[in-house]
PDB file of C-alpha atoms and ligand atoms in Angstrom:
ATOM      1  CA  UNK A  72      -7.474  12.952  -0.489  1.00 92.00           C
ATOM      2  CA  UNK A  73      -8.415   9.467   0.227  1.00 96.00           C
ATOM      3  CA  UNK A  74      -6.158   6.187  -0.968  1.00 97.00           C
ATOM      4  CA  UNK A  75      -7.002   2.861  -2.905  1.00 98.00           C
ATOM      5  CA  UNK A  76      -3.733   1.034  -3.277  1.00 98.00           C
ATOM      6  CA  UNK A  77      -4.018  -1.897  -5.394  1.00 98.00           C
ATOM      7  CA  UNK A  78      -1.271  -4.498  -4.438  1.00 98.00           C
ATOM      8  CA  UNK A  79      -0.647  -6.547  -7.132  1.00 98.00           C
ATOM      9  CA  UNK A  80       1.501  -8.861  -5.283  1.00 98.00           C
ATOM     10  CA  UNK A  81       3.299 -11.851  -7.352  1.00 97.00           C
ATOM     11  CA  UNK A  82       0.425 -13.798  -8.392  1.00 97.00           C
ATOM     12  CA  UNK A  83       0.765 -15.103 -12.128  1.00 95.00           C
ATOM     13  CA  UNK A  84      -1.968 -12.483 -13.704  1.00 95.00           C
ATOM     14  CA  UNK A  85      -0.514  -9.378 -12.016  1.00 97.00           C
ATOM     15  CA  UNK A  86       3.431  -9.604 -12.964  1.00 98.00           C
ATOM     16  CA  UNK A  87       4.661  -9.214 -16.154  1.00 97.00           C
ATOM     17  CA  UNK A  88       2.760  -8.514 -19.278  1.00 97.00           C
ATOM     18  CA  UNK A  89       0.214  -9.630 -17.871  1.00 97.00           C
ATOM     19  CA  UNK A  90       0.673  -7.037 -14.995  1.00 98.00           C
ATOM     20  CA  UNK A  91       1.017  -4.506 -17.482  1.00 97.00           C
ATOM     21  CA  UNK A  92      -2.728  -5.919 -19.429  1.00 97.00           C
ATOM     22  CA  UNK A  93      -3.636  -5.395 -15.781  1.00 98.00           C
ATOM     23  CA  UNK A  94      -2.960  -1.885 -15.625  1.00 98.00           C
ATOM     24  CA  UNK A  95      -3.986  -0.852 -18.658  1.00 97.00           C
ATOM     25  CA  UNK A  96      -7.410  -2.428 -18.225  1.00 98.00           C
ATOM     26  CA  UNK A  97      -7.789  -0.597 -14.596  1.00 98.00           C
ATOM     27  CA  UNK A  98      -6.896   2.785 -16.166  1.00 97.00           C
ATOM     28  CA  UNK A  99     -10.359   3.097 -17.302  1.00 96.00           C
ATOM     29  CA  UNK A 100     -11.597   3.445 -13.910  1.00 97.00           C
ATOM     30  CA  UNK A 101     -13.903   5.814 -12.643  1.00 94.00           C
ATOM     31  CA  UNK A 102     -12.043   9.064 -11.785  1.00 94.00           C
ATOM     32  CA  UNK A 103     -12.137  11.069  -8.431  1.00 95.00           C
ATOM     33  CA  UNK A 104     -10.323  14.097  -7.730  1.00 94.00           C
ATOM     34  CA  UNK A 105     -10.768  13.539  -4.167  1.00 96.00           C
ATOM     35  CA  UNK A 106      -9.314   9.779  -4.746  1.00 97.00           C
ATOM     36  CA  UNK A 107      -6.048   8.557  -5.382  1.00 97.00           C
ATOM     37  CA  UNK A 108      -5.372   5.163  -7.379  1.00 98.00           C
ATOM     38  CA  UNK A 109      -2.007   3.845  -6.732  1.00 98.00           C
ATOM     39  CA  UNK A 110      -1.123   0.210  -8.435  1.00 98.00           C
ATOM     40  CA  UNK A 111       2.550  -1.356  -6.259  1.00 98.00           C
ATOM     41  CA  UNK A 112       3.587  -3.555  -7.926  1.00 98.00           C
ATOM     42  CA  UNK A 113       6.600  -6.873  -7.969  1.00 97.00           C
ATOM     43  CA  UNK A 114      10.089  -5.454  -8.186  1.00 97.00           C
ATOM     44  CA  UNK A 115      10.471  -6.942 -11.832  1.00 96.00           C
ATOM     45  CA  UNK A 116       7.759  -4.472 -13.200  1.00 97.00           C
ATOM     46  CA  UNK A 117       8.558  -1.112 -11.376  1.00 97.00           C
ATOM     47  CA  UNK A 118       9.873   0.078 -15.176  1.00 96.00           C
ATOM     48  CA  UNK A 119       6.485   0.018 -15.920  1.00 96.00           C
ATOM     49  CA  UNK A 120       6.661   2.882 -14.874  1.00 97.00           C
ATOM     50  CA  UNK A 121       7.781   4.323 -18.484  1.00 97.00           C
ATOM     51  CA  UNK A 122       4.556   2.907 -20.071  1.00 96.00           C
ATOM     52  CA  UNK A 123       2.053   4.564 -17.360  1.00 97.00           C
ATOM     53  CA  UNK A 124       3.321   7.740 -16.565  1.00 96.00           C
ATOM     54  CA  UNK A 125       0.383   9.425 -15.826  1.00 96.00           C
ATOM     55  CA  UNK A 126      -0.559   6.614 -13.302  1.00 97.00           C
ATOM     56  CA  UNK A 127       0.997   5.718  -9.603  1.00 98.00           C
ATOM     57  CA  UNK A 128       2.870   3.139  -9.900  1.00 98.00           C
ATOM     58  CA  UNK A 129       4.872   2.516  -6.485  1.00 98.00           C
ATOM     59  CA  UNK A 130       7.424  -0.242  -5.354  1.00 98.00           C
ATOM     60  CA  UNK A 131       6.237  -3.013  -3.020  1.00 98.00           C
ATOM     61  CA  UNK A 132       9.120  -3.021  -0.946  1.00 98.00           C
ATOM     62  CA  UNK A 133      12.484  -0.536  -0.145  1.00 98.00           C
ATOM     63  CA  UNK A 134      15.682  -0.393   0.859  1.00 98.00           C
ATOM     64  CA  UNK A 135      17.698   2.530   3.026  1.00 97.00           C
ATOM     65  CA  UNK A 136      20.699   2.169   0.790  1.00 97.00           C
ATOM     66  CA  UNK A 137      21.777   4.583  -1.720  1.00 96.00           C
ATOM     67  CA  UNK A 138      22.617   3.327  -5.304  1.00 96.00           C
ATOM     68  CA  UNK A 139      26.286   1.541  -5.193  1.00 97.00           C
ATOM     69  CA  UNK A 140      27.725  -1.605  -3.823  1.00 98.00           C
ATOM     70  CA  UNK A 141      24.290  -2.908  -2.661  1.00 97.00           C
ATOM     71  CA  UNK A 142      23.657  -6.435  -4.732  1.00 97.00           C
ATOM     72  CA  UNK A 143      19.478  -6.911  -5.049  1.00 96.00           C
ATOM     73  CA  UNK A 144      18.587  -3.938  -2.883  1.00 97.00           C
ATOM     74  CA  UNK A 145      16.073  -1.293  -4.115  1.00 97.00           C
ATOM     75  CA  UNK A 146      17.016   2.261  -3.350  1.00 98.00           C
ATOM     76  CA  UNK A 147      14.851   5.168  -2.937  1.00 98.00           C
ATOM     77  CA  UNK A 148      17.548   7.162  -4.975  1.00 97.00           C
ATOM     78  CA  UNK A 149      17.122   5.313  -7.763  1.00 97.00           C
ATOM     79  CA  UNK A 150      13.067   4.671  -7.921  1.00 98.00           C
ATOM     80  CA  UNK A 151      13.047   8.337  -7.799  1.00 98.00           C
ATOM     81  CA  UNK A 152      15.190   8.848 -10.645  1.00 97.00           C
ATOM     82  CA  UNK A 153      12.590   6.766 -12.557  1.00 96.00           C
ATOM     83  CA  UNK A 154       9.519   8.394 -11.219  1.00 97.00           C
ATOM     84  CA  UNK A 155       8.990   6.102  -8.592  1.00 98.00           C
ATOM     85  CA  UNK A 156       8.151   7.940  -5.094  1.00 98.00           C
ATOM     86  CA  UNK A 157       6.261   5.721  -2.377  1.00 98.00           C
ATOM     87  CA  UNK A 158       6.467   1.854  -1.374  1.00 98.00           C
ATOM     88  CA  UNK A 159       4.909  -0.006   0.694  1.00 98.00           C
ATOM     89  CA  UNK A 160       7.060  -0.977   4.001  1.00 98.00           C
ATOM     90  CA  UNK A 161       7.386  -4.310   6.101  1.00 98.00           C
ATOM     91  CA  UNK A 162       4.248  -6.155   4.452  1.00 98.00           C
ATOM     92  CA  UNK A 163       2.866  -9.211   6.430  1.00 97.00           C
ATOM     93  CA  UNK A 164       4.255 -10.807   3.504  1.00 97.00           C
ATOM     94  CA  UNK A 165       7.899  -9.124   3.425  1.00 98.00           C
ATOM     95  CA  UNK A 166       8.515  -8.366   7.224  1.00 98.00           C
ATOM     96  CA  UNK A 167      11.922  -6.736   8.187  1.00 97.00           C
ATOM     97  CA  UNK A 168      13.642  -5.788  11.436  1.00 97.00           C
ATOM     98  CA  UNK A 169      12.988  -2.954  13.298  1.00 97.00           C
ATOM     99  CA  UNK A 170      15.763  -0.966  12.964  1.00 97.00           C
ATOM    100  CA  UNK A 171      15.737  -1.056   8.992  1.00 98.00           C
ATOM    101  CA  UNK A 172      12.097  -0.100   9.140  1.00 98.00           C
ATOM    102  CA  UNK A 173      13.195   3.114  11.391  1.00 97.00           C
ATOM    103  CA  UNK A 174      16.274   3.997   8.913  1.00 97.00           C
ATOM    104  CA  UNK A 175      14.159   3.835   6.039  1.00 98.00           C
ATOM    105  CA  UNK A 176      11.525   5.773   7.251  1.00 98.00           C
ATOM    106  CA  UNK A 177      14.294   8.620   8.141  1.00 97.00           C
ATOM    107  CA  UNK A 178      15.680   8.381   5.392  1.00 97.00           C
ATOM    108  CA  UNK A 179      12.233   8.834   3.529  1.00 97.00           C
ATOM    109  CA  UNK A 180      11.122  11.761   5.188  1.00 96.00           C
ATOM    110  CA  UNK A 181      14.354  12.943   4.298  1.00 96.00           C
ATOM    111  CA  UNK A 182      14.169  12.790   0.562  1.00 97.00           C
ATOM    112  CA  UNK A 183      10.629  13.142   0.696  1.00 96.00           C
ATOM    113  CA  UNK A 184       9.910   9.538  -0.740  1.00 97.00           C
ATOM    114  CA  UNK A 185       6.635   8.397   0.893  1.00 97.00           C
ATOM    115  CA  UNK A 186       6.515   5.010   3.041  1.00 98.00           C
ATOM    116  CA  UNK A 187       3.158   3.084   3.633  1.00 98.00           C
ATOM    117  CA  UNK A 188       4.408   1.270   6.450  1.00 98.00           C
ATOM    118  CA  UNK A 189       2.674  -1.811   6.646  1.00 98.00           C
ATOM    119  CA  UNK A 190       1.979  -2.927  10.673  1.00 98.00           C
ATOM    120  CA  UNK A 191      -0.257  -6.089  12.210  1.00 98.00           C
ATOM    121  CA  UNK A 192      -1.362  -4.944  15.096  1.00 97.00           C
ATOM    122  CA  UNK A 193      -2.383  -2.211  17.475  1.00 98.00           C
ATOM    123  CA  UNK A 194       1.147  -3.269  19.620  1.00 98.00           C
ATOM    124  CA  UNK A 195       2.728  -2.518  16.780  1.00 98.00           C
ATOM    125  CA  UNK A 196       1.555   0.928  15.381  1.00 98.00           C
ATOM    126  CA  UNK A 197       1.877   2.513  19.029  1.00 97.00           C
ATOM    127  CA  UNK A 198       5.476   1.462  19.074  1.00 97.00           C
ATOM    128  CA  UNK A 199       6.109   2.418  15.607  1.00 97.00           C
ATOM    129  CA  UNK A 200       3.797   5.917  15.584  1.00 97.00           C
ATOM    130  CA  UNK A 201       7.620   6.979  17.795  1.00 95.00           C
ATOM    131  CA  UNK A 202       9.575   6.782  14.591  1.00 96.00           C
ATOM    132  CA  UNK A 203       6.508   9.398  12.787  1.00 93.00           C
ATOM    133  CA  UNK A 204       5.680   7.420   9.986  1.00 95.00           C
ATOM    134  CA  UNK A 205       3.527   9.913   7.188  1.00 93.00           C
ATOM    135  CA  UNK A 206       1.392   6.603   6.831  1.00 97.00           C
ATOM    136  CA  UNK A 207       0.655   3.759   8.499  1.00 98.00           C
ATOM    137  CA  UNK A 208      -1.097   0.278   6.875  1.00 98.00           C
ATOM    138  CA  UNK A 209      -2.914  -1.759   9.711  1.00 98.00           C
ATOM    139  CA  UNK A 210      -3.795  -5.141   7.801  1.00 98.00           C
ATOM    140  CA  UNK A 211      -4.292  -8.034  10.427  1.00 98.00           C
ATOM    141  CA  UNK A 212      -2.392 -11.304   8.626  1.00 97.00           C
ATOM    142  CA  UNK A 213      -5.113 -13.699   9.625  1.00 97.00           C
ATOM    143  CA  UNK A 214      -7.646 -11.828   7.103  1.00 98.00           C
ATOM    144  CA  UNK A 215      -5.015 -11.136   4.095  1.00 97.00           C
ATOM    145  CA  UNK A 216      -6.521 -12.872   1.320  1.00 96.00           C
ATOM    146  CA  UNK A 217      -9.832 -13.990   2.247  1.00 96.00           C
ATOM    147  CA  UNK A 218     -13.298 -13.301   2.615  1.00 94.00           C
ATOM    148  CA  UNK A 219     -13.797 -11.606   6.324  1.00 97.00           C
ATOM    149  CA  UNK A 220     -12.709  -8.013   5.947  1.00 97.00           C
ATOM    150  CA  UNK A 221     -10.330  -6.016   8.165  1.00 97.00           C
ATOM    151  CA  UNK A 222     -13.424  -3.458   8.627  1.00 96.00           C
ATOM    152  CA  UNK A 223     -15.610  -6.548   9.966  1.00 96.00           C
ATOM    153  CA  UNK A 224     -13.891  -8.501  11.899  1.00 96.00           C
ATOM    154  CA  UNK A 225     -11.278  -5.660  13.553  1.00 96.00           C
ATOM    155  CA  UNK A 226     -13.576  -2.299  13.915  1.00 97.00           C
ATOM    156  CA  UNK A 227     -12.535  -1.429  17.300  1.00 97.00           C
ATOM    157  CA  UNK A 228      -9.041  -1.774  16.580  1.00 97.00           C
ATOM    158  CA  UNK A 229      -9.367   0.221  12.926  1.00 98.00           C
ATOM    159  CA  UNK A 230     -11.404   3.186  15.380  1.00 98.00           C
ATOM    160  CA  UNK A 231      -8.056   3.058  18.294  1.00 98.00           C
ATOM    161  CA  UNK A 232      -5.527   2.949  15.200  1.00 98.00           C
ATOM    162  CA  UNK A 233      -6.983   6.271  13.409  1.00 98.00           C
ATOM    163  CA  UNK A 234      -7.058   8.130  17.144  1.00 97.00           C
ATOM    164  CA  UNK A 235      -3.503   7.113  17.167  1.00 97.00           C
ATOM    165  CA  UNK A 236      -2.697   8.435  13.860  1.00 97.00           C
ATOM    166  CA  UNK A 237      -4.434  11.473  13.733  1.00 96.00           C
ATOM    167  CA  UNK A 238      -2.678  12.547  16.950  1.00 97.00           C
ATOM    168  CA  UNK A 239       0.634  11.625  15.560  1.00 97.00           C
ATOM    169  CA  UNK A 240      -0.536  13.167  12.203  1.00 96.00           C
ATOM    170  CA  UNK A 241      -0.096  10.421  10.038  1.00 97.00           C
ATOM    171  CA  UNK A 242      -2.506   8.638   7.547  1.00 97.00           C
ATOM    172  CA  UNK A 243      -4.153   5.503   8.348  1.00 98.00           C
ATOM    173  CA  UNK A 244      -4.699   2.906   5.579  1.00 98.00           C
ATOM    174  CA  UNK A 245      -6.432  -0.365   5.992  1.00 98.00           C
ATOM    175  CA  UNK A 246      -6.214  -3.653   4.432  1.00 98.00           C
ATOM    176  CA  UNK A 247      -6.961  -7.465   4.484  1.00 98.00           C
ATOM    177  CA  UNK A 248      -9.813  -9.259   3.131  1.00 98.00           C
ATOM    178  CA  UNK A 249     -11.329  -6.359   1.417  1.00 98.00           C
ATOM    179  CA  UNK A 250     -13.734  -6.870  -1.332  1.00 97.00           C
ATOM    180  CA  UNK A 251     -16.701  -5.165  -0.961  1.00 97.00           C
ATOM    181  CA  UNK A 252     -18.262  -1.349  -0.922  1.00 97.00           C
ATOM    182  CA  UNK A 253     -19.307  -1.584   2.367  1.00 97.00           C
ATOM    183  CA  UNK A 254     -15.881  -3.187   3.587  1.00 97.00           C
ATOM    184  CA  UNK A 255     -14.700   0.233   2.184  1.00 97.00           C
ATOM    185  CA  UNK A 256     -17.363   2.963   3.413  1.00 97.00           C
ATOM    186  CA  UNK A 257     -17.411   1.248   6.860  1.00 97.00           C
ATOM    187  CA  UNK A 258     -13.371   1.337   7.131  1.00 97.00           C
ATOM    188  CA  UNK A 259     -13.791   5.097   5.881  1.00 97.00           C
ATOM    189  CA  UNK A 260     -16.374   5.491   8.296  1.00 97.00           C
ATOM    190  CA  UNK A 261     -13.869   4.192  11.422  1.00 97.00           C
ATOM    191  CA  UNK A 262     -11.681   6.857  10.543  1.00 97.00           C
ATOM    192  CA  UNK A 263      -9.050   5.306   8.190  1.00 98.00           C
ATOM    193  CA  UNK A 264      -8.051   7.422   4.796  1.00 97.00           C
ATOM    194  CA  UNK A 265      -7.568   4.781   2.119  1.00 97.00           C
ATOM    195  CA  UNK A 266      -7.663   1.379   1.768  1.00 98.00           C
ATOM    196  CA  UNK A 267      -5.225  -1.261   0.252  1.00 98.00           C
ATOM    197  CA  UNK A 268      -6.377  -4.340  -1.282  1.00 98.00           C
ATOM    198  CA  UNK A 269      -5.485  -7.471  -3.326  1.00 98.00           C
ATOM    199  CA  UNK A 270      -7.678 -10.425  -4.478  1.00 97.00           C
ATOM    200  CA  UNK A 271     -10.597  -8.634  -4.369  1.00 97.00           C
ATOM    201  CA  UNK A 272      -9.635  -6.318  -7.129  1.00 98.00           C
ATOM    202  CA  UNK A 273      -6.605  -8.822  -9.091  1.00 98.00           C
ATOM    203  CA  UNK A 274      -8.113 -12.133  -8.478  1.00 97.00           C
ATOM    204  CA  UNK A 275     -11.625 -10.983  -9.555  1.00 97.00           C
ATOM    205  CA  UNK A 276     -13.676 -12.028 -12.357  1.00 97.00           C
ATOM    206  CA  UNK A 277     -14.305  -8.404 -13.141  1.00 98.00           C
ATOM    207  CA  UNK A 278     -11.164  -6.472 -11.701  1.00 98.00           C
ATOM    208  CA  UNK A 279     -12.588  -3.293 -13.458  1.00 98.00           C
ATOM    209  CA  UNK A 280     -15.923  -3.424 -11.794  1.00 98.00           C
ATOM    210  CA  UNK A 281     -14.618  -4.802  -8.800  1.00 98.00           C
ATOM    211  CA  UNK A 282     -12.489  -1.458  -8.371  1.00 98.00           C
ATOM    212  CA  UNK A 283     -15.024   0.916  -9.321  1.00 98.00           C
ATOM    213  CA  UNK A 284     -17.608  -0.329  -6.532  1.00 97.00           C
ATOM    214  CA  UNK A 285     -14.603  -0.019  -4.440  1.00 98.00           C
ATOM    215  CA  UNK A 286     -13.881   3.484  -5.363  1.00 97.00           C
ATOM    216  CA  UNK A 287     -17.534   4.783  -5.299  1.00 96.00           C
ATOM    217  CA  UNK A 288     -17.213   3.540  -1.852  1.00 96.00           C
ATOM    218  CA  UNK A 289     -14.673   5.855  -0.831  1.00 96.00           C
TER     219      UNK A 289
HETATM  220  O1  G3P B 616      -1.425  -5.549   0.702  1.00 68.46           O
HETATM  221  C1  G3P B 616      -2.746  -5.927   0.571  1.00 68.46           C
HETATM  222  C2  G3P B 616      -3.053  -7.155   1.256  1.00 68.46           C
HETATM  223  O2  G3P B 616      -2.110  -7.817   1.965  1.00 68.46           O
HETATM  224  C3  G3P B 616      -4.441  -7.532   1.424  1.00 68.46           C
HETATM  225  O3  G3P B 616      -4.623  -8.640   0.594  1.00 68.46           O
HETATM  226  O4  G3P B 616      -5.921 -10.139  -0.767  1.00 68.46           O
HETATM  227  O5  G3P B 616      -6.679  -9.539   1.531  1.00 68.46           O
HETATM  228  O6  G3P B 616      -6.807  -7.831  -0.279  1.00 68.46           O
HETATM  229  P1  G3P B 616      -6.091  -9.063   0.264  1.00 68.46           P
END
């Protein structure tokens, strides 16, 4: 099964209603049995959930606590209660020490709540790979948001990253600057399993379009 994750981030047309218009518009994608559409969105909309139950919604960021005594943390316990089971991990945007990155992943695999754990660099997935994350997201910071994709500028590193992660058995995702069908079939084509993208799908004129090219890509 092969990934597109759609992070909607906190820009002003992907949270809120407007995050919910956003949805709704991109359920009428093209399907794919053999490809799975995931949408993470900002903490304030993960009760969207309720509306779109037939779609994956997933959190943007977790926490390893349980539910209690824990003010403005986000437990796995809880998103699962609501439907909620993966999240994206340690985001070049939302970067957290190392140690809470390895409890949460324990506790993950644990509960069998999946982590996309979001790394920078090569450095950085072959120490991580140790704590046997189910999937890894290699998006170089430099590229997030613009127009040189992660699949251009970075292919050796995309090609050493899947090695890595196929012989630790875990799923490689790529991201950063993605906004084309090639950017897609040639980060397939490196050996990564998914992609995860953000501008080029919710900043475009035709997010709709813009996600089905991506998808036939896939
Ligand atoms: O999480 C996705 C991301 O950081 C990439 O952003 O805008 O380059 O697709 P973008």
């Amino acid at each position: 099964m092969q990934r597109l994750i759609v992070n909607l981030k906190h820009y002003e047309n992907s949270t809120g209603k407007q995050a919910e218009s956003l949805i709704k518009l991109l359920t009428a994608r093209t399907q794919r049995e053999d490809v799975k559409v995931s949408f993470a969105v900002s903490p304030f909309d993960l009760r969207i959930k309720s509306t779109f139950k037939d779609q994956d919604i997933i959190a943007q960021h977790v926490d390893p606590n349980p539910q209690g005594p824990f003010t403005g943390k986000i437990s796995m316990d809880f998103l699962m209660k609501n439907g909620i089971t993966s999240s994206l991990l340690n985001h070049s945007e939302y970067r957290i020490d190392s140690k809470i990155i390895q409890e949460t992943v324990t506790k993950a695999r644990k509960l069998g709540f999946e982590i996309i754990l979001c790394l920078e660099s090569i450095d950085e997935i072959r120490n991580f790979i140790a704590i046997k994350p189910t999937h890894v997201a290699y998006e170089p910071p430099e590229l997030i948001g613009g127009n040189i994709s992660v699949s251009k500028s970075k292919p050796e590193i995309i090609s050493e990253a899947s090695d890595i992660c196929r012989k630790n058995n875990c799923e490689l995702i790529v991201g950063a600057g993605i906004k084309t069908a090639e950017d897609v079939s040639k980060s397939i084509d490196l050996g990564a399993s998914g992609v995860l993208v953000a501008s080029g799908i919710v900043l475009s004129k035709d997010p709709l379009g813009s996600l089905n090219s991506l998808i036939k890509a896939l």
